[in-house]
């Protein structure tokens, strides 16, 4: 299970951008997580879009609704925080970095920009084994390893990371 939450000012992302991001953000995490673009694994990924009024977000200690008065820098007003929560697995720093870069690139593409804004932040959080729950119980990544969606290389890496 992976949950990607996009927090943005109200109206920043239109319907078509959200449609594109639902797919591209899923892919940004799915491929590094399972080692391949596995269609069967997509059901384990959720993307949530949270919009906030400009008076509910601040940068540099100033509400966005106040900060836009007298400022010429659009980047200051283009604040987004993307939270990526993943099950405990083999998330070495290089794999985390790959996910973060892919998430930022997907956002830039959906927003029609050449590069990501410096005011877009990605939080990458690993949820400890045994700390996910659904369907009335605790979930584990271990049974998923035998589902056939993970590459053998990723299966070995995850088992080694979890000592299983």
XYZ file of N, CA, C and O in Angstrom:
656
model
N 0.836 -1.170 0.000
C 0.000 0.000 0.000
C 0.883 1.235 0.000
O 1.835 1.317 0.759
N 0.554 2.159 -0.864
C 1.250 3.440 -0.933
C 0.207 4.533 -1.033
O -0.747 4.411 -1.809
N 0.393 5.588 -0.248
C -0.527 6.720 -0.294
C 0.276 7.971 -0.607
O 1.243 8.295 0.097
N -0.133 8.660 -1.657
C 0.508 9.898 -2.083
C -0.516 11.007 -1.877
O -1.607 10.955 -2.444
N -0.180 11.993 -1.059
C -1.082 13.098 -0.781
C -0.469 14.375 -1.332
O 0.665 14.724 -0.976
N -1.219 15.048 -2.196
C -0.781 16.299 -2.794
C -1.540 17.430 -2.115
O -2.762 17.517 -2.227
N -0.818 18.271 -1.390
C -1.399 19.438 -0.721
C -1.041 20.663 -1.554
O 0.139 20.936 -1.772
N -2.069 21.395 -1.999
C -1.833 22.543 -2.872
C -2.861 23.635 -2.581
O -3.935 23.356 -2.046
N -2.534 24.875 -2.960
C -3.523 25.940 -2.821
C -4.756 25.631 -3.676
O -4.648 25.049 -4.761
N -5.908 26.049 -3.178
C -7.158 25.813 -3.887
C -7.077 26.389 -5.309
O -6.637 27.513 -5.509
N -7.459 25.546 -6.273
C -7.470 25.966 -7.669
C -6.144 25.822 -8.386
O -6.061 26.068 -9.588
N -5.081 25.402 -7.696
C -3.763 25.278 -8.345
C -3.754 24.182 -9.387
O -3.139 24.313 -10.442
N -4.425 23.073 -9.108
C -4.443 21.946 -10.028
C -5.853 21.748 -10.569
O -6.796 21.544 -9.806
N -5.970 21.779 -11.886
C -7.257 21.553 -12.527
C -7.552 20.065 -12.659
O -6.707 19.209 -12.366
N -8.746 19.764 -13.117
C -9.180 18.373 -13.243
C -8.249 17.551 -14.130
O -7.866 16.440 -13.782
N -7.871 18.081 -15.286
C -6.984 17.330 -16.195
C -5.609 17.126 -15.570
O -5.003 16.067 -15.754
N -5.116 18.113 -14.840
C -3.830 17.946 -14.163
C -3.926 16.857 -13.099
O -3.021 16.043 -12.953
N -5.030 16.832 -12.362
C -5.202 15.793 -11.341
C -5.316 14.414 -11.989
O -4.775 13.431 -11.457
N -6.005 14.319 -13.108
C -6.077 13.030 -13.816
C -4.690 12.550 -14.219
O -4.344 11.385 -14.044
N -3.910 13.455 -14.781
C -2.546 13.109 -15.201
C -1.702 12.712 -13.995
O -0.997 11.694 -14.019
N -1.783 13.486 -12.929
C -0.982 13.210 -11.736
C -1.391 11.916 -11.041
O -0.540 11.224 -10.482
N -2.668 11.582 -11.076
C -3.105 10.317 -10.471
C -2.321 9.158 -11.074
O -1.893 8.247 -10.358
N -2.083 9.212 -12.368
C -1.333 8.151 -13.048
C 0.171 8.312 -12.887
O 0.874 7.367 -12.525
N 0.681 9.517 -13.156
C 2.137 9.691 -13.163
C 2.752 9.631 -11.770
O 3.881 9.160 -11.616
N 2.027 10.086 -10.752
C 2.559 9.965 -9.387
C 2.549 8.510 -8.934
O 3.471 8.065 -8.253
N 1.510 7.771 -9.326
C 1.488 6.338 -9.033
C 2.691 5.665 -9.660
O 3.418 4.917 -9.005
N 2.937 5.949 -10.934
C 4.085 5.353 -11.629
C 5.413 5.774 -11.005
O 6.363 4.990 -10.962
N 5.481 7.019 -10.519
C 6.721 7.535 -9.942
C 7.171 6.712 -8.739
O 8.363 6.597 -8.469
N 6.211 6.129 -8.023
C 6.547 5.321 -6.852
C 6.494 3.831 -7.174
O 7.334 3.054 -6.723
N 5.527 3.413 -7.964
C 5.314 1.999 -8.253
C 6.541 1.341 -8.880
O 6.977 0.280 -8.431
N 7.107 1.953 -9.895
C 8.224 1.317 -10.603
C 9.425 1.103 -9.684
O 9.949 -0.004 -9.612
N 9.871 2.124 -8.920
C 10.981 1.854 -7.997
C 10.604 0.868 -6.886
O 11.445 0.096 -6.430
N 9.336 0.879 -6.457
C 8.944 0.013 -5.347
C 8.934 -1.459 -5.732
O 9.436 -2.296 -4.998
N 8.335 -1.792 -6.883
C 8.224 -3.207 -7.259
C 9.254 -3.617 -8.310
O 9.381 -4.794 -8.606
N 9.957 -2.640 -8.891
C 11.016 -2.960 -9.842
C 10.575 -3.022 -11.284
O 11.385 -3.291 -12.163
N 9.286 -2.767 -11.533
C 8.759 -2.815 -12.903
C 7.389 -2.140 -12.933
O 6.757 -1.984 -11.894
N 6.916 -1.740 -14.113
C 5.577 -1.154 -14.208
C 4.506 -2.253 -14.202
O 4.015 -2.672 -15.234
N 4.166 -2.745 -13.016
C 3.261 -3.886 -12.863
C 1.813 -3.416 -12.728
O 1.433 -2.897 -11.677
N 0.990 -3.609 -13.762
C -0.414 -3.174 -13.691
C -1.174 -3.765 -12.498
O -2.006 -3.078 -11.899
N -0.889 -4.996 -12.120
C -1.605 -5.628 -11.007
C -1.321 -4.942 -9.675
O -2.132 -5.027 -8.748
N -0.209 -4.244 -9.562
C 0.156 -3.589 -8.306
C -0.518 -2.227 -8.146
O -0.561 -1.683 -7.043
N -1.076 -1.687 -9.218
C -1.648 -0.340 -9.186
C -2.756 -0.190 -8.145
O -2.936 0.877 -7.564
N -3.498 -1.259 -7.896
C -4.615 -1.186 -6.954
C -4.138 -0.861 -5.534
O -4.911 -0.361 -4.719
N -2.884 -1.077 -5.235
C -2.331 -0.788 -3.921
C -1.839 0.639 -3.760
O -1.180 0.954 -2.767
N -2.146 1.492 -4.718
C -1.677 2.881 -4.685
C -2.866 3.837 -4.690
O -3.788 3.671 -5.487
N -2.827 4.815 -3.793
C -3.851 5.849 -3.748
C -3.173 7.201 -3.867
O -2.095 7.423 -3.305
N -3.823 8.115 -4.604
C -3.366 9.501 -4.688
C -4.519 10.369 -4.189
O -5.644 10.250 -4.679
N -4.231 11.202 -3.195
C -5.234 12.098 -2.623
C -4.834 13.538 -2.914
O -3.672 13.902 -2.722
N -5.788 14.328 -3.353
C -5.550 15.742 -3.623
C -6.263 16.557 -2.548
O -7.475 16.431 -2.375
N -5.502 17.369 -1.823
C -6.051 18.203 -0.762
C -5.815 19.655 -1.154
O -4.667 20.059 -1.366
N -6.901 20.403 -1.263
C -6.790 21.822 -1.585
C -6.992 22.647 -0.323
O -7.849 22.341 0.500
N -6.191 23.677 -0.202
C -6.286 24.557 0.960
C -6.439 26.001 0.483
O -5.796 26.415 -0.482
N -7.278 26.735 1.190
C -7.416 28.168 0.895
C -6.070 28.839 1.140
O -5.279 28.395 1.983
N -5.809 29.927 0.443
C -4.527 30.626 0.590
C -4.335 31.197 1.997
O -3.207 31.424 2.425
N -5.413 31.407 2.720
C -5.259 31.886 4.091
C -5.076 30.728 5.077
O -5.032 30.931 6.291
N -4.924 29.505 4.536
C -4.656 28.331 5.366
C -3.259 27.770 5.092
O -2.922 26.688 5.543
N -2.447 28.512 4.328
C -1.076 28.106 4.020
C -0.176 29.328 4.191
O -0.576 30.444 3.863
N 1.037 29.087 4.679
C 1.982 30.189 4.869
C 3.357 29.763 4.383
O 3.701 28.578 4.385
N 4.125 30.736 3.955
C 5.530 30.511 3.621
C 6.300 31.712 4.158
O 5.848 32.852 4.056
N 7.423 31.437 4.782
C 8.219 32.508 5.362
C 7.509 33.248 6.474
O 7.805 34.413 6.744
N 6.540 32.597 7.118
C 5.825 33.229 8.219
C 4.679 34.125 7.794
O 4.090 34.803 8.623
N 4.358 34.112 6.486
C 3.257 34.954 6.000
C 2.253 34.088 5.267
O 2.619 33.224 4.467
N 0.976 34.319 5.559
C -0.070 33.616 4.832
C 0.057 33.915 3.351
O 0.403 35.038 2.957
N -0.219 32.921 2.525
C -0.158 33.145 1.084
C -1.117 34.245 0.666
O -0.834 35.014 -0.249
N -2.258 34.333 1.332
C -3.231 35.376 0.999
C -2.678 36.770 1.276
O -3.071 37.737 0.625
N -1.747 36.895 2.214
C -1.102 38.182 2.514
C 0.180 38.360 1.718
O 0.527 39.474 1.335
N 0.875 37.261 1.466
C 2.191 37.329 0.819
C 2.103 37.802 -0.619
O 3.044 38.387 -1.139
N 0.958 37.563 -1.287
C 0.896 37.935 -2.696
C 0.761 39.442 -2.891
O 0.890 39.938 -3.995
N 0.553 40.186 -1.835
C 0.439 41.643 -1.943
C 1.826 42.258 -2.061
O 2.622 42.188 -1.138
N 2.122 42.810 -3.223
C 3.387 43.490 -3.429
C 4.545 42.596 -3.823
O 5.664 43.073 -3.931
N 4.312 41.307 -4.034
C 5.401 40.420 -4.434
C 5.288 40.093 -5.922
O 4.203 39.835 -6.422
N 6.425 40.105 -6.606
C 6.445 39.772 -8.021
C 6.817 38.322 -8.276
O 6.729 37.849 -9.394
N 7.242 37.607 -7.249
C 7.756 36.257 -7.421
C 6.614 35.251 -7.307
O 6.085 35.013 -6.226
N 6.224 34.661 -8.434
C 5.139 33.681 -8.445
C 5.505 32.447 -7.645
O 4.656 31.857 -6.981
N 6.799 32.043 -7.667
C 7.220 30.838 -6.960
C 6.858 30.878 -5.481
O 6.567 29.866 -4.873
N 6.884 32.055 -4.874
C 6.573 32.179 -3.455
C 5.129 31.749 -3.208
O 4.797 31.219 -2.171
N 4.275 31.940 -4.193
C 2.864 31.612 -4.035
C 2.533 30.209 -4.505
O 1.435 29.722 -4.270
N 3.465 29.562 -5.191
C 3.220 28.228 -5.750
C 3.735 27.161 -4.786
O 4.722 26.492 -5.043
N 3.054 27.026 -3.672
C 3.468 26.110 -2.613
C 2.723 24.786 -2.788
O 1.510 24.765 -2.953
N 3.470 23.686 -2.759
C 2.859 22.358 -2.745
C 3.722 21.449 -1.874
O 4.946 21.545 -1.892
N 3.048 20.581 -1.137
C 3.729 19.566 -0.340
C 3.140 18.224 -0.734
O 1.921 18.036 -0.700
N 4.004 17.318 -1.140
C 3.587 15.980 -1.543
C 4.126 15.015 -0.501
O 5.332 14.973 -0.233
N 3.232 14.267 0.103
C 3.599 13.295 1.128
C 3.469 11.906 0.518
O 2.390 11.543 0.034
N 4.555 11.174 0.510
C 4.573 9.808 -0.018
C 4.772 8.872 1.172
O 5.812 8.904 1.823
N 3.753 8.059 1.460
C 3.829 7.097 2.567
C 3.849 5.696 1.976
O 2.939 5.308 1.243
N 4.904 4.947 2.292
C 5.096 3.614 1.713
C 5.274 2.575 2.812
O 5.670 2.896 3.927
N 4.983 1.320 2.474
C 5.224 0.214 3.401
C 6.721 -0.001 3.544
O 7.489 0.232 2.600
N 7.137 -0.470 4.698
C 8.543 -0.771 4.948
C 9.022 -1.792 3.914
O 8.374 -2.791 3.664
N 10.115 -1.494 3.298
C 10.704 -2.366 2.274
C 12.147 -1.930 2.081
O 12.726 -1.315 2.970
N 12.719 -2.203 0.945
C 14.107 -1.841 0.655
C 14.135 -0.421 0.082
O 14.148 -0.230 -1.125
N 14.137 0.561 0.956
C 14.103 1.961 0.541
C 15.439 2.626 0.844
O 15.522 3.529 1.665
N 16.501 2.170 0.185
C 17.804 2.784 0.355
C 17.739 4.237 -0.133
O 16.870 4.597 -0.910
N 18.678 5.068 0.310
C 18.663 6.483 -0.073
C 18.596 6.721 -1.582
O 17.914 7.648 -2.024
N 19.258 5.896 -2.388
C 19.215 6.116 -3.837
C 17.819 5.844 -4.403
O 17.365 6.542 -5.313
N 17.111 4.864 -3.855
C 15.754 4.562 -4.320
C 14.805 5.670 -3.872
O 13.959 6.122 -4.637
N 14.956 6.137 -2.642
C 14.141 7.255 -2.159
C 14.372 8.487 -3.036
O 13.426 9.178 -3.408
N 15.629 8.752 -3.336
C 15.967 9.893 -4.186
C 15.333 9.778 -5.560
O 14.836 10.768 -6.108
N 15.353 8.572 -6.110
C 14.731 8.343 -7.417
C 13.235 8.648 -7.350
O 12.691 9.302 -8.246
N 12.566 8.200 -6.304
C 11.132 8.460 -6.152
C 10.873 9.960 -6.038
O 9.993 10.502 -6.726
N 11.630 10.641 -5.198
C 11.440 12.085 -5.019
C 11.634 12.826 -6.329
O 10.826 13.687 -6.700
N 12.677 12.496 -7.066
C 12.924 13.154 -8.354
C 11.807 12.866 -9.355
O 11.383 13.754 -10.103
N 11.312 11.637 -9.371
C 10.232 11.266 -10.283
C 8.932 11.987 -9.923
O 8.184 12.417 -10.806
N 8.654 12.135 -8.632
C 7.453 12.849 -8.184
C 7.530 14.315 -8.609
O 6.575 14.871 -9.163
N 8.659 14.951 -8.362
C 8.820 16.357 -8.739
C 8.747 16.550 -10.259
O 8.140 17.512 -10.741
N 9.330 15.628 -11.018
C 9.264 15.719 -12.481
C 7.833 15.551 -12.975
O 7.402 16.260 -13.896
N 7.074 14.642 -12.365
C 5.679 14.441 -12.748
C 4.859 15.693 -12.462
O 4.012 16.099 -13.282
N 5.105 16.327 -11.330
C 4.406 17.570 -11.002
C 4.729 18.674 -11.996
O 3.827 19.377 -12.460
N 6.016 18.834 -12.301
C 6.419 19.865 -13.257
C 5.764 19.627 -14.614
O 5.237 20.565 -15.233
N 5.770 18.386 -15.086
C 5.163 18.066 -16.385
C 3.666 18.380 -16.381
O 3.155 18.999 -17.319
N 2.972 17.979 -15.325
C 1.523 18.217 -15.254
C 1.202 19.706 -15.182
O 0.153 20.139 -15.649
N 2.120 20.487 -14.613
C 1.907 21.929 -14.490
C 2.482 22.708 -15.668
O 2.442 23.945 -15.679
N 3.038 22.002 -16.653
C 3.573 22.659 -17.838
C 4.839 23.455 -17.589
O 5.108 24.424 -18.287
N 5.623 23.032 -16.615
C 6.862 23.732 -16.283
C 8.070 22.902 -16.685
O 8.013 21.677 -16.676
N 9.173 23.588 -17.002
C 10.404 22.887 -17.370
C 11.055 22.212 -16.169
O 11.704 21.183 -16.309
N 10.905 22.836 -15.000
C 11.506 22.268 -13.795
C 10.587 22.527 -12.606
O 9.773 23.456 -12.626
N 10.732 21.731 -11.558
C 9.895 21.909 -10.373
C 10.182 23.231 -9.662
O 11.306 23.729 -9.673
N 9.169 23.772 -9.032
C 9.315 24.993 -8.247
C 10.126 24.699 -6.984
O 9.990 23.622 -6.395
N 10.947 25.656 -6.539
C 11.699 25.448 -5.296
C 10.796 25.443 -4.061
O 11.245 25.099 -2.970
N 9.523 25.803 -4.213
C 8.595 25.797 -3.080
C 7.699 24.561 -3.091
O 6.713 24.501 -2.365
N 8.050 23.574 -3.894
C 7.379 22.271 -3.856
C 8.258 21.349 -3.025
O 9.465 21.228 -3.253
N 7.653 20.687 -2.056
C 8.387 19.805 -1.166
C 7.808 18.406 -1.230
O 6.593 18.235 -1.339
N 8.682 17.409 -1.140
C 8.258 16.016 -1.087
C 8.751 15.419 0.221
O 9.946 15.491 0.531
N 7.825 14.866 0.987
C 8.163 14.101 2.189
C 8.045 12.629 1.842
O 7.002 12.198 1.338
N 9.079 11.872 2.092
C 9.067 10.432 1.833
C 9.073 9.743 3.186
O 10.037 9.852 3.942
N 7.974 9.048 3.505
C 7.844 8.405 4.814
C 7.691 6.905 4.654
O 6.879 6.442 3.863
N 8.468 6.167 5.423
C 8.365 4.713 5.451
C 7.587 4.336 6.705
O 7.972 4.690 7.817
N 6.483 3.610 6.508
C 5.662 3.154 7.621
C 6.194 1.781 8.054
O 6.282 0.861 7.250
N 6.559 1.675 9.306
C 7.160 0.442 9.829
C 6.299 -0.780 9.559
O 5.064 -0.704 9.574
N 6.959 -1.895 9.346
C 6.284 -3.185 9.192
C 5.354 -3.385 10.382
O 5.739 -3.173 11.532
N 4.118 -3.756 10.102
C 3.131 -3.968 11.149
C 2.368 -2.719 11.556
O 1.566 -2.749 12.475
N 2.620 -1.597 10.874
C 1.967 -0.329 11.212
C 0.946 0.130 10.176
O 0.504 1.270 10.209
N 0.597 -0.729 9.245
C -0.474 -0.459 8.263
C -1.663 -1.323 8.642
O -1.497 -2.462 9.083
N -2.861 -0.827 8.416
C -4.041 -1.630 8.685
C -5.112 -1.406 7.646
O -5.269 -0.309 7.115
N -5.842 -2.473 7.320
C -6.963 -2.412 6.384
C -7.746 -3.710 6.492
O -7.208 -4.726 6.959
N -8.972 -3.671 6.056
C -9.808 -4.881 6.015
C -9.872 -5.589 7.363
O -9.895 -6.809 7.435
N -9.838 -4.813 8.430
C -9.966 -5.380 9.759
C -8.703 -5.974 10.348
O -8.763 -6.665 11.362
N -7.564 -5.733 9.733
C -6.337 -6.311 10.267
C -5.099 -5.522 9.899
O -5.160 -4.483 9.256
N -3.968 -6.055 10.319
C -2.667 -5.450 10.050
C -2.141 -5.995 8.732
O -2.254 -7.184 8.443
N -1.572 -5.108 7.916
C -1.010 -5.508 6.627
C 0.497 -5.644 6.718
O 1.142 -5.002 7.541
N 1.043 -6.453 5.827
C 2.485 -6.636 5.732
C 2.860 -6.680 4.254
O 2.090 -7.174 3.424
N 4.031 -6.203 3.945
C 4.520 -6.274 2.576
C 4.941 -7.705 2.220
O 4.960 -8.083 1.046
N 5.258 -8.523 3.219
C 5.808 -9.861 2.966
C 4.903 -10.747 2.103
O 5.397 -11.353 1.141
N 3.593 -10.864 2.365
C 2.761 -11.697 1.485
C 2.695 -11.169 0.040
O 2.501 -11.934 -0.901
N 2.884 -9.860 -0.107
C 2.843 -9.268 -1.445
C 4.043 -9.680 -2.292
O 3.977 -9.655 -3.521
N 5.133 -10.045 -1.630
C 6.346 -10.406 -2.363
C 6.140 -11.640 -3.240
O 6.821 -11.798 -4.250
N 5.210 -12.492 -2.867
C 4.943 -13.707 -3.642
C 3.810 -13.519 -4.659
O 3.387 -14.476 -5.290
N 3.348 -12.272 -4.835
C 2.227 -12.000 -5.733
C 2.615 -12.021 -7.213
O 1.751 -12.072 -8.069
N 3.916 -11.933 -7.487
C 4.365 -11.921 -8.878
C 4.519 -10.529 -9.463
O 4.970 -10.385 -10.600
N 4.170 -9.475 -8.716
C 4.316 -8.128 -9.260
C 5.710 -7.558 -9.024
O 6.166 -6.708 -9.774
N 6.404 -8.049 -7.993
C 7.754 -7.590 -7.706
C 8.756 -8.351 -8.565
O 8.609 -9.554 -8.775
N 9.797 -7.665 -9.030
C 10.882 -8.365 -9.700
C 11.628 -9.181 -8.656
O 11.594 -8.858 -7.455
N 12.306 -10.224 -9.079
C 13.058 -11.052 -8.137
C 14.135 -10.241 -7.425
O 14.404 -10.469 -6.252
N 14.701 -9.273 -8.127
C 15.713 -8.406 -7.515
C 15.109 -7.618 -6.350
O 15.705 -7.517 -5.285
N 13.896 -7.070 -6.546
C 13.236 -6.314 -5.482
C 12.813 -7.235 -4.339
O 12.894 -6.867 -3.174
N 12.348 -8.460 -4.660
C 11.964 -9.422 -3.624
C 13.150 -9.686 -2.711
O 13.035 -9.638 -1.477
N 14.312 -9.946 -3.301
C 15.516 -10.210 -2.509
C 15.889 -9.003 -1.660
O 16.242 -9.141 -0.483
N 15.821 -7.810 -2.246
C 16.184 -6.599 -1.527
C 15.241 -6.339 -0.352
O 15.682 -5.986 0.742
N 13.941 -6.525 -0.576
C 12.954 -6.293 0.496
C 13.132 -7.311 1.606
O 13.143 -6.974 2.786
N 13.282 -8.581 1.252
C 13.468 -9.612 2.281
C 14.732 -9.322 3.104
O 14.736 -9.458 4.323
N 15.789 -8.901 2.439
C 17.023 -8.595 3.152
C 16.840 -7.383 4.067
O 17.299 -7.395 5.218
N 16.138 -6.365 3.576
C 15.923 -5.156 4.374
C 15.083 -5.441 5.614
O 15.288 -4.846 6.667
N 14.123 -6.367 5.487
C 13.254 -6.679 6.604
C 13.738 -7.874 7.420
O 13.099 -8.253 8.404
N 14.853 -8.471 7.011
C 15.389 -9.621 7.730
C 14.484 -10.826 7.652
O 14.418 -11.623 8.591
N 13.785 -10.965 6.520
C 12.831 -12.084 6.369
C 13.339 -13.116 5.373
O 13.986 -12.857 4.439
